[in-house]
Amino acid sequence: MQIKGIARDTLDFILEASRSMAPEEFAGLLQEKNGIITEVLILPGTESSDTNAVLRLYMMPNIKAAGSVHSHPGQNRRPSNADLRLFSKTGNYHIIVGSPYSRQSWTCYDREGNIRELPVLDVEFEEEEEV
Ligand code: ZN
């Protein structure tokens, strides 16, 4: 599946979640619909601990996703070795968010850890019709 980009609302959600989790790490899996990343599957049972969020993400069963997302507590957005192991396991779009969690403070990588473009798209979400 060719990924066209990420929905702006989804990116904003990621940034907001990363900000509110800091200095804890936020981590989740990216899910796409029709080639656009519109959903984040958040790690269950996230709690304050020294456990690395990426390692816990890595252990999620049946990982099938367009990629992953997680935050770093500081401004360094380079993937760690644990990050690269996760990247190689699922998907080809891996977002790392860093402080201060603004629209400029995220980077997308491919599964080898090379920086790649991920366009931010304004998507109209289909509204559920009220019955
Ligand atoms: Zn990381």
mmCIF file with all atom_site columns, C-alpha atoms and ligand atoms in Angstrom:
data_model
loop_
_atom_site.group_PDB
_atom_site.id
_atom_site.type_symbol
_atom_site.label_atom_id
_atom_site.label_alt_id
_atom_site.label_comp_id
_atom_site.label_asym_id
_atom_site.label_entity_id
_atom_site.label_seq_id
_atom_site.pdbx_PDB_ins_code
_atom_site.Cartn_x
_atom_site.Cartn_y
_atom_site.Cartn_z
_atom_site.occupancy
_atom_site.B_iso_or_equiv
_atom_site.pdbx_formal_charge
_atom_site.auth_seq_id
_atom_site.auth_comp_id
_atom_site.auth_asym_id
_atom_site.auth_atom_id
_atom_site.pdbx_PDB_model_num
ATOM   1   C  CA . MET A 1 1   ? 0.000   0.000  0.000  1.00 0.00 ? 1   MET A CA 1
ATOM   2   C  CA . GLN A 1 2   ? 1.393   3.344  -1.057 1.00 0.00 ? 2   GLN A CA 1
ATOM   3   C  CA . ILE A 1 3   ? 1.095   5.887  1.756  1.00 0.00 ? 3   ILE A CA 1
ATOM   4   C  CA . LYS A 1 4   ? 0.119   9.357  0.556  1.00 0.00 ? 4   LYS A CA 1
ATOM   5   C  CA . GLY A 1 5   ? 0.521   11.077 3.866  1.00 0.00 ? 5   GLY A CA 1
ATOM   6   C  CA . ILE A 1 6   ? -0.808  11.615 7.352  1.00 0.00 ? 6   ILE A CA 1
ATOM   7   C  CA . ALA A 1 7   ? -4.022  13.443 8.218  1.00 0.00 ? 7   ALA A CA 1
ATOM   8   C  CA . ARG A 1 8   ? -3.383  16.774 9.915  1.00 0.00 ? 8   ARG A CA 1
ATOM   9   C  CA . ASP A 1 9   ? -5.819  15.911 12.721 1.00 0.00 ? 9   ASP A CA 1
ATOM   10  C  CA . THR A 1 10  ? -3.948  12.681 13.362 1.00 0.00 ? 10  THR A CA 1
ATOM   11  C  CA . LEU A 1 11  ? -0.622  14.491 13.520 1.00 0.00 ? 11  LEU A CA 1
ATOM   12  C  CA . ASP A 1 12  ? -2.077  17.078 15.895 1.00 0.00 ? 12  ASP A CA 1
ATOM   13  C  CA . PHE A 1 13  ? -3.367  14.272 18.095 1.00 0.00 ? 13  PHE A CA 1
ATOM   14  C  CA . ILE A 1 14  ? 0.103   12.719 18.169 1.00 0.00 ? 14  ILE A CA 1
ATOM   15  C  CA . LEU A 1 15  ? 1.734   16.016 19.099 1.00 0.00 ? 15  LEU A CA 1
ATOM   16  C  CA . GLU A 1 16  ? -0.844  16.675 21.809 1.00 0.00 ? 16  GLU A CA 1
ATOM   17  C  CA . ALA A 1 17  ? -0.468  13.180 23.247 1.00 0.00 ? 17  ALA A CA 1
ATOM   18  C  CA . SER A 1 18  ? 3.332   13.455 23.202 1.00 0.00 ? 18  SER A CA 1
ATOM   19  C  CA . ARG A 1 19  ? 3.152   16.808 24.979 1.00 0.00 ? 19  ARG A CA 1
ATOM   20  C  CA . SER A 1 20  ? 0.825   15.557 27.680 1.00 0.00 ? 20  SER A CA 1
ATOM   21  C  CA . MET A 1 21  ? 2.878   12.396 28.248 1.00 0.00 ? 21  MET A CA 1
ATOM   22  C  CA . ALA A 1 22  ? 6.227   14.160 28.542 1.00 0.00 ? 22  ALA A CA 1
ATOM   23  C  CA . PRO A 1 23  ? 8.659   13.403 30.075 1.00 0.00 ? 23  PRO A CA 1
ATOM   24  C  CA . GLU A 1 24  ? 7.218   9.905  29.695 1.00 0.00 ? 24  GLU A CA 1
ATOM   25  C  CA . GLU A 1 25  ? 7.336   8.524  26.178 1.00 0.00 ? 25  GLU A CA 1
ATOM   26  C  CA . PHE A 1 26  ? 4.235   8.230  24.087 1.00 0.00 ? 26  PHE A CA 1
ATOM   27  C  CA . ALA A 1 27  ? 4.120   5.336  21.639 1.00 0.00 ? 27  ALA A CA 1
ATOM   28  C  CA . GLY A 1 28  ? 1.652   3.884  19.200 1.00 0.00 ? 28  GLY A CA 1
ATOM   29  C  CA . LEU A 1 29  ? 1.154   2.199  15.867 1.00 0.00 ? 29  LEU A CA 1
ATOM   30  C  CA . LEU A 1 30  ? 0.083   4.067  12.750 1.00 0.00 ? 30  LEU A CA 1
ATOM   31  C  CA . GLN A 1 31  ? -2.909  2.729  10.873 1.00 0.00 ? 31  GLN A CA 1
ATOM   32  C  CA . GLU A 1 32  ? -3.822  3.769  7.352  1.00 0.00 ? 32  GLU A CA 1
ATOM   33  C  CA . LYS A 1 33  ? -7.046  3.897  5.429  1.00 0.00 ? 33  LYS A CA 1
ATOM   34  C  CA . ASN A 1 34  ? -6.928  4.278  1.661  1.00 0.00 ? 34  ASN A CA 1
ATOM   35  C  CA . GLY A 1 35  ? -3.257  5.186  1.863  1.00 0.00 ? 35  GLY A CA 1
ATOM   36  C  CA . ILE A 1 36  ? -3.655  7.926  4.437  1.00 0.00 ? 36  ILE A CA 1
ATOM   37  C  CA . ILE A 1 37  ? -2.541  7.544  8.027  1.00 0.00 ? 37  ILE A CA 1
ATOM   38  C  CA . THR A 1 38  ? -5.606  8.477  10.024 1.00 0.00 ? 38  THR A CA 1
ATOM   39  C  CA . GLU A 1 39  ? -5.366  6.443  13.200 1.00 0.00 ? 39  GLU A CA 1
ATOM   40  C  CA . VAL A 1 40  ? -3.000  5.774  16.046 1.00 0.00 ? 40  VAL A CA 1
ATOM   41  C  CA . LEU A 1 41  ? -3.257  2.573  17.998 1.00 0.00 ? 41  LEU A CA 1
ATOM   42  C  CA . ILE A 1 42  ? -2.003  3.585  21.410 1.00 0.00 ? 42  ILE A CA 1
ATOM   43  C  CA . LEU A 1 43  ? -0.065  1.236  23.617 1.00 0.00 ? 43  LEU A CA 1
ATOM   44  C  CA . PRO A 1 44  ? -2.319  -0.242 26.245 1.00 0.00 ? 44  PRO A CA 1
ATOM   45  C  CA . GLY A 1 45  ? -1.323  -0.039 29.864 1.00 0.00 ? 45  GLY A CA 1
ATOM   46  C  CA . THR A 1 46  ? 1.093   2.818  29.537 1.00 0.00 ? 46  THR A CA 1
ATOM   47  C  CA . GLU A 1 47  ? 2.185   3.858  32.980 1.00 0.00 ? 47  GLU A CA 1
ATOM   48  C  CA . SER A 1 48  ? 4.993   5.637  34.694 1.00 0.00 ? 48  SER A CA 1
ATOM   49  C  CA . SER A 1 49  ? 7.998   3.387  34.814 1.00 0.00 ? 49  SER A CA 1
ATOM   50  C  CA . ASP A 1 50  ? 11.509  3.122  33.554 1.00 0.00 ? 50  ASP A CA 1
ATOM   51  C  CA . THR A 1 51  ? 10.396  0.737  30.834 1.00 0.00 ? 51  THR A CA 1
ATOM   52  C  CA . ASN A 1 52  ? 11.105  2.067  27.400 1.00 0.00 ? 52  ASN A CA 1
ATOM   53  C  CA . ALA A 1 53  ? 7.885   2.673  25.461 1.00 0.00 ? 53  ALA A CA 1
ATOM   54  C  CA . VAL A 1 54  ? 9.466   1.447  22.247 1.00 0.00 ? 54  VAL A CA 1
ATOM   55  C  CA . LEU A 1 55  ? 10.412  -1.873 23.775 1.00 0.00 ? 55  LEU A CA 1
ATOM   56  C  CA . ARG A 1 56  ? 6.876   -2.372 25.003 1.00 0.00 ? 56  ARG A CA 1
ATOM   57  C  CA . LEU A 1 57  ? 5.565   -1.458 21.557 1.00 0.00 ? 57  LEU A CA 1
ATOM   58  C  CA . TYR A 1 58  ? 7.928   -4.005 20.096 1.00 0.00 ? 58  TYR A CA 1
ATOM   59  C  CA . MET A 1 59  ? 6.338   -6.689 22.220 1.00 0.00 ? 59  MET A CA 1
ATOM   60  C  CA . MET A 1 60  ? 2.782   -6.013 21.084 1.00 0.00 ? 60  MET A CA 1
ATOM   61  C  CA . PRO A 1 61  ? 1.311   -9.129 19.513 1.00 0.00 ? 61  PRO A CA 1
ATOM   62  C  CA . ASN A 1 62  ? 0.259   -9.279 15.880 1.00 0.00 ? 62  ASN A CA 1
ATOM   63  C  CA . ILE A 1 63  ? 1.847   -6.035 14.885 1.00 0.00 ? 63  ILE A CA 1
ATOM   64  C  CA . LYS A 1 64  ? 0.499   -4.999 11.530 1.00 0.00 ? 64  LYS A CA 1
ATOM   65  C  CA . ALA A 1 65  ? 0.655   -1.320 10.827 1.00 0.00 ? 65  ALA A CA 1
ATOM   66  C  CA . ALA A 1 66  ? 1.756   1.322  8.364  1.00 0.00 ? 66  ALA A CA 1
ATOM   67  C  CA . GLY A 1 67  ? 4.407   2.183  10.889 1.00 0.00 ? 67  GLY A CA 1
ATOM   68  C  CA . SER A 1 68  ? 4.938   3.488  14.381 1.00 0.00 ? 68  SER A CA 1
ATOM   69  C  CA . VAL A 1 69  ? 5.106   6.694  16.315 1.00 0.00 ? 69  VAL A CA 1
ATOM   70  C  CA . HIS A 1 70  ? 6.787   7.577  19.571 1.00 0.00 ? 70  HIS A CA 1
ATOM   71  C  CA . SER A 1 71  ? 8.059   10.585 21.401 1.00 0.00 ? 71  SER A CA 1
ATOM   72  C  CA . HIS A 1 72  ? 11.431  11.430 22.829 1.00 0.00 ? 72  HIS A CA 1
ATOM   73  C  CA . PRO A 1 73  ? 11.676  13.451 26.030 1.00 0.00 ? 73  PRO A CA 1
ATOM   74  C  CA . GLY A 1 74  ? 14.276  15.821 24.568 1.00 0.00 ? 74  GLY A CA 1
ATOM   75  C  CA . GLN A 1 75  ? 14.946  17.498 21.253 1.00 0.00 ? 75  GLN A CA 1
ATOM   76  C  CA . ASN A 1 76  ? 16.998  14.646 19.823 1.00 0.00 ? 76  ASN A CA 1
ATOM   77  C  CA . ARG A 1 77  ? 14.840  12.856 17.270 1.00 0.00 ? 77  ARG A CA 1
ATOM   78  C  CA . ARG A 1 78  ? 17.439  10.383 16.019 1.00 0.00 ? 78  ARG A CA 1
ATOM   79  C  CA . PRO A 1 79  ? 16.314  6.749  16.256 1.00 0.00 ? 79  PRO A CA 1
ATOM   80  C  CA . SER A 1 80  ? 18.045  4.634  18.890 1.00 0.00 ? 80  SER A CA 1
ATOM   81  C  CA . ASN A 1 81  ? 19.094  1.034  18.266 1.00 0.00 ? 81  ASN A CA 1
ATOM   82  C  CA . ALA A 1 82  ? 15.871  -0.142 19.925 1.00 0.00 ? 82  ALA A CA 1
ATOM   83  C  CA . ASP A 1 83  ? 13.947  2.196  17.631 1.00 0.00 ? 83  ASP A CA 1
ATOM   84  C  CA . LEU A 1 84  ? 15.640  0.724  14.560 1.00 0.00 ? 84  LEU A CA 1
ATOM   85  C  CA . ARG A 1 85  ? 14.787  -2.785 15.671 1.00 0.00 ? 85  ARG A CA 1
ATOM   86  C  CA . LEU A 1 86  ? 11.150  -1.769 15.969 1.00 0.00 ? 86  LEU A CA 1
ATOM   87  C  CA . PHE A 1 87  ? 11.220  0.036  12.612 1.00 0.00 ? 87  PHE A CA 1
ATOM   88  C  CA . SER A 1 88  ? 12.429  -3.093 10.849 1.00 0.00 ? 88  SER A CA 1
ATOM   89  C  CA . LYS A 1 89  ? 9.614   -5.116 12.337 1.00 0.00 ? 89  LYS A CA 1
ATOM   90  C  CA . THR A 1 90  ? 6.538   -3.295 11.125 1.00 0.00 ? 90  THR A CA 1
ATOM   91  C  CA . GLY A 1 91  ? 5.653   -0.801 8.433  1.00 0.00 ? 91  GLY A CA 1
ATOM   92  C  CA . ASN A 1 92  ? 7.750   1.681  6.588  1.00 0.00 ? 92  ASN A CA 1
ATOM   93  C  CA . TYR A 1 93  ? 6.759   5.000  8.190  1.00 0.00 ? 93  TYR A CA 1
ATOM   94  C  CA . HIS A 1 94  ? 8.102   5.739  11.618 1.00 0.00 ? 94  HIS A CA 1
ATOM   95  C  CA . ILE A 1 95  ? 7.544   9.064  13.290 1.00 0.00 ? 95  ILE A CA 1
ATOM   96  C  CA . ILE A 1 96  ? 9.653   10.331 16.151 1.00 0.00 ? 96  ILE A CA 1
ATOM   97  C  CA . VAL A 1 97  ? 8.391   13.398 17.972 1.00 0.00 ? 97  VAL A CA 1
ATOM   98  C  CA . GLY A 1 98  ? 10.705  15.509 20.097 1.00 0.00 ? 98  GLY A CA 1
ATOM   99  C  CA . SER A 1 99  ? 10.390  18.427 22.449 1.00 0.00 ? 99  SER A CA 1
ATOM   100 C  CA . PRO A 1 100 ? 8.695   20.967 22.211 1.00 0.00 ? 100 PRO A CA 1
ATOM   101 C  CA . TYR A 1 101 ? 6.139   18.833 20.360 1.00 0.00 ? 101 TYR A CA 1
ATOM   102 C  CA . SER A 1 102 ? 5.207   21.438 17.777 1.00 0.00 ? 102 SER A CA 1
ATOM   103 C  CA . ARG A 1 103 ? 4.361   20.876 14.115 1.00 0.00 ? 103 ARG A CA 1
ATOM   104 C  CA . GLN A 1 104 ? 8.053   21.346 13.360 1.00 0.00 ? 104 GLN A CA 1
ATOM   105 C  CA . SER A 1 105 ? 9.375   18.918 15.931 1.00 0.00 ? 105 SER A CA 1
ATOM   106 C  CA . TRP A 1 106 ? 8.759   15.548 14.311 1.00 0.00 ? 106 TRP A CA 1
ATOM   107 C  CA . THR A 1 107 ? 10.607  13.471 11.772 1.00 0.00 ? 107 THR A CA 1
ATOM   108 C  CA . CYS A 1 108 ? 9.530   10.489 9.711  1.00 0.00 ? 108 CYS A CA 1
ATOM   109 C  CA . TYR A 1 109 ? 11.940  7.624  8.989  1.00 0.00 ? 109 TYR A CA 1
ATOM   110 C  CA . ASP A 1 110 ? 11.793  4.547  6.797  1.00 0.00 ? 110 ASP A CA 1
ATOM   111 C  CA . ARG A 1 111 ? 12.456  1.080  8.159  1.00 0.00 ? 111 ARG A CA 1
ATOM   112 C  CA . GLU A 1 112 ? 16.211  1.534  7.806  1.00 0.00 ? 112 GLU A CA 1
ATOM   113 C  CA . GLY A 1 113 ? 16.174  4.765  9.768  1.00 0.00 ? 113 GLY A CA 1
ATOM   114 C  CA . ASN A 1 114 ? 16.588  7.105  6.792  1.00 0.00 ? 114 ASN A CA 1
ATOM   115 C  CA . ILE A 1 115 ? 14.599  10.332 6.886  1.00 0.00 ? 115 ILE A CA 1
ATOM   116 C  CA . ARG A 1 116 ? 11.645  10.275 4.526  1.00 0.00 ? 116 ARG A CA 1
ATOM   117 C  CA . GLU A 1 117 ? 8.961   12.701 3.468  1.00 0.00 ? 117 GLU A CA 1
ATOM   118 C  CA . LEU A 1 118 ? 5.508   12.255 4.960  1.00 0.00 ? 118 LEU A CA 1
ATOM   119 C  CA . PRO A 1 119 ? 3.089   14.862 3.597  1.00 0.00 ? 119 PRO A CA 1
ATOM   120 C  CA . VAL A 1 120 ? 0.558   16.278 6.038  1.00 0.00 ? 120 VAL A CA 1
ATOM   121 C  CA . LEU A 1 121 ? -2.871  16.212 4.430  1.00 0.00 ? 121 LEU A CA 1
ATOM   122 C  CA . ASP A 1 122 ? -6.067  18.036 5.208  1.00 0.00 ? 122 ASP A CA 1
ATOM   123 C  CA . VAL A 1 123 ? -8.570  15.236 5.153  1.00 0.00 ? 123 VAL A CA 1
ATOM   124 C  CA . GLU A 1 124 ? -12.289 15.438 5.520  1.00 0.00 ? 124 GLU A CA 1
ATOM   125 C  CA . PHE A 1 125 ? -13.288 12.686 7.873  1.00 0.00 ? 125 PHE A CA 1
ATOM   126 C  CA . GLU A 1 126 ? -16.537 11.040 6.935  1.00 0.00 ? 126 GLU A CA 1
ATOM   127 C  CA . GLU A 1 127 ? -19.097 11.901 9.541  1.00 0.00 ? 127 GLU A CA 1
ATOM   128 C  CA . GLU A 1 128 ? -21.301 9.211  10.907 1.00 0.00 ? 128 GLU A CA 1
ATOM   129 C  CA . GLU A 1 129 ? -24.855 9.829  9.981  1.00 0.00 ? 129 GLU A CA 1
ATOM   130 C  CA . GLU A 1 130 ? -27.183 10.147 12.899 1.00 0.00 ? 130 GLU A CA 1
ATOM   131 C  CA . VAL A 1 131 ? -29.994 7.687  12.926 1.00 0.00 ? 131 VAL A CA 1
HETATM 132 ZN ZN . ZN  B 2 .   ? 13.145  6.471  20.239 1.00 0.00 ? 1   ZN  B ZN 1
#
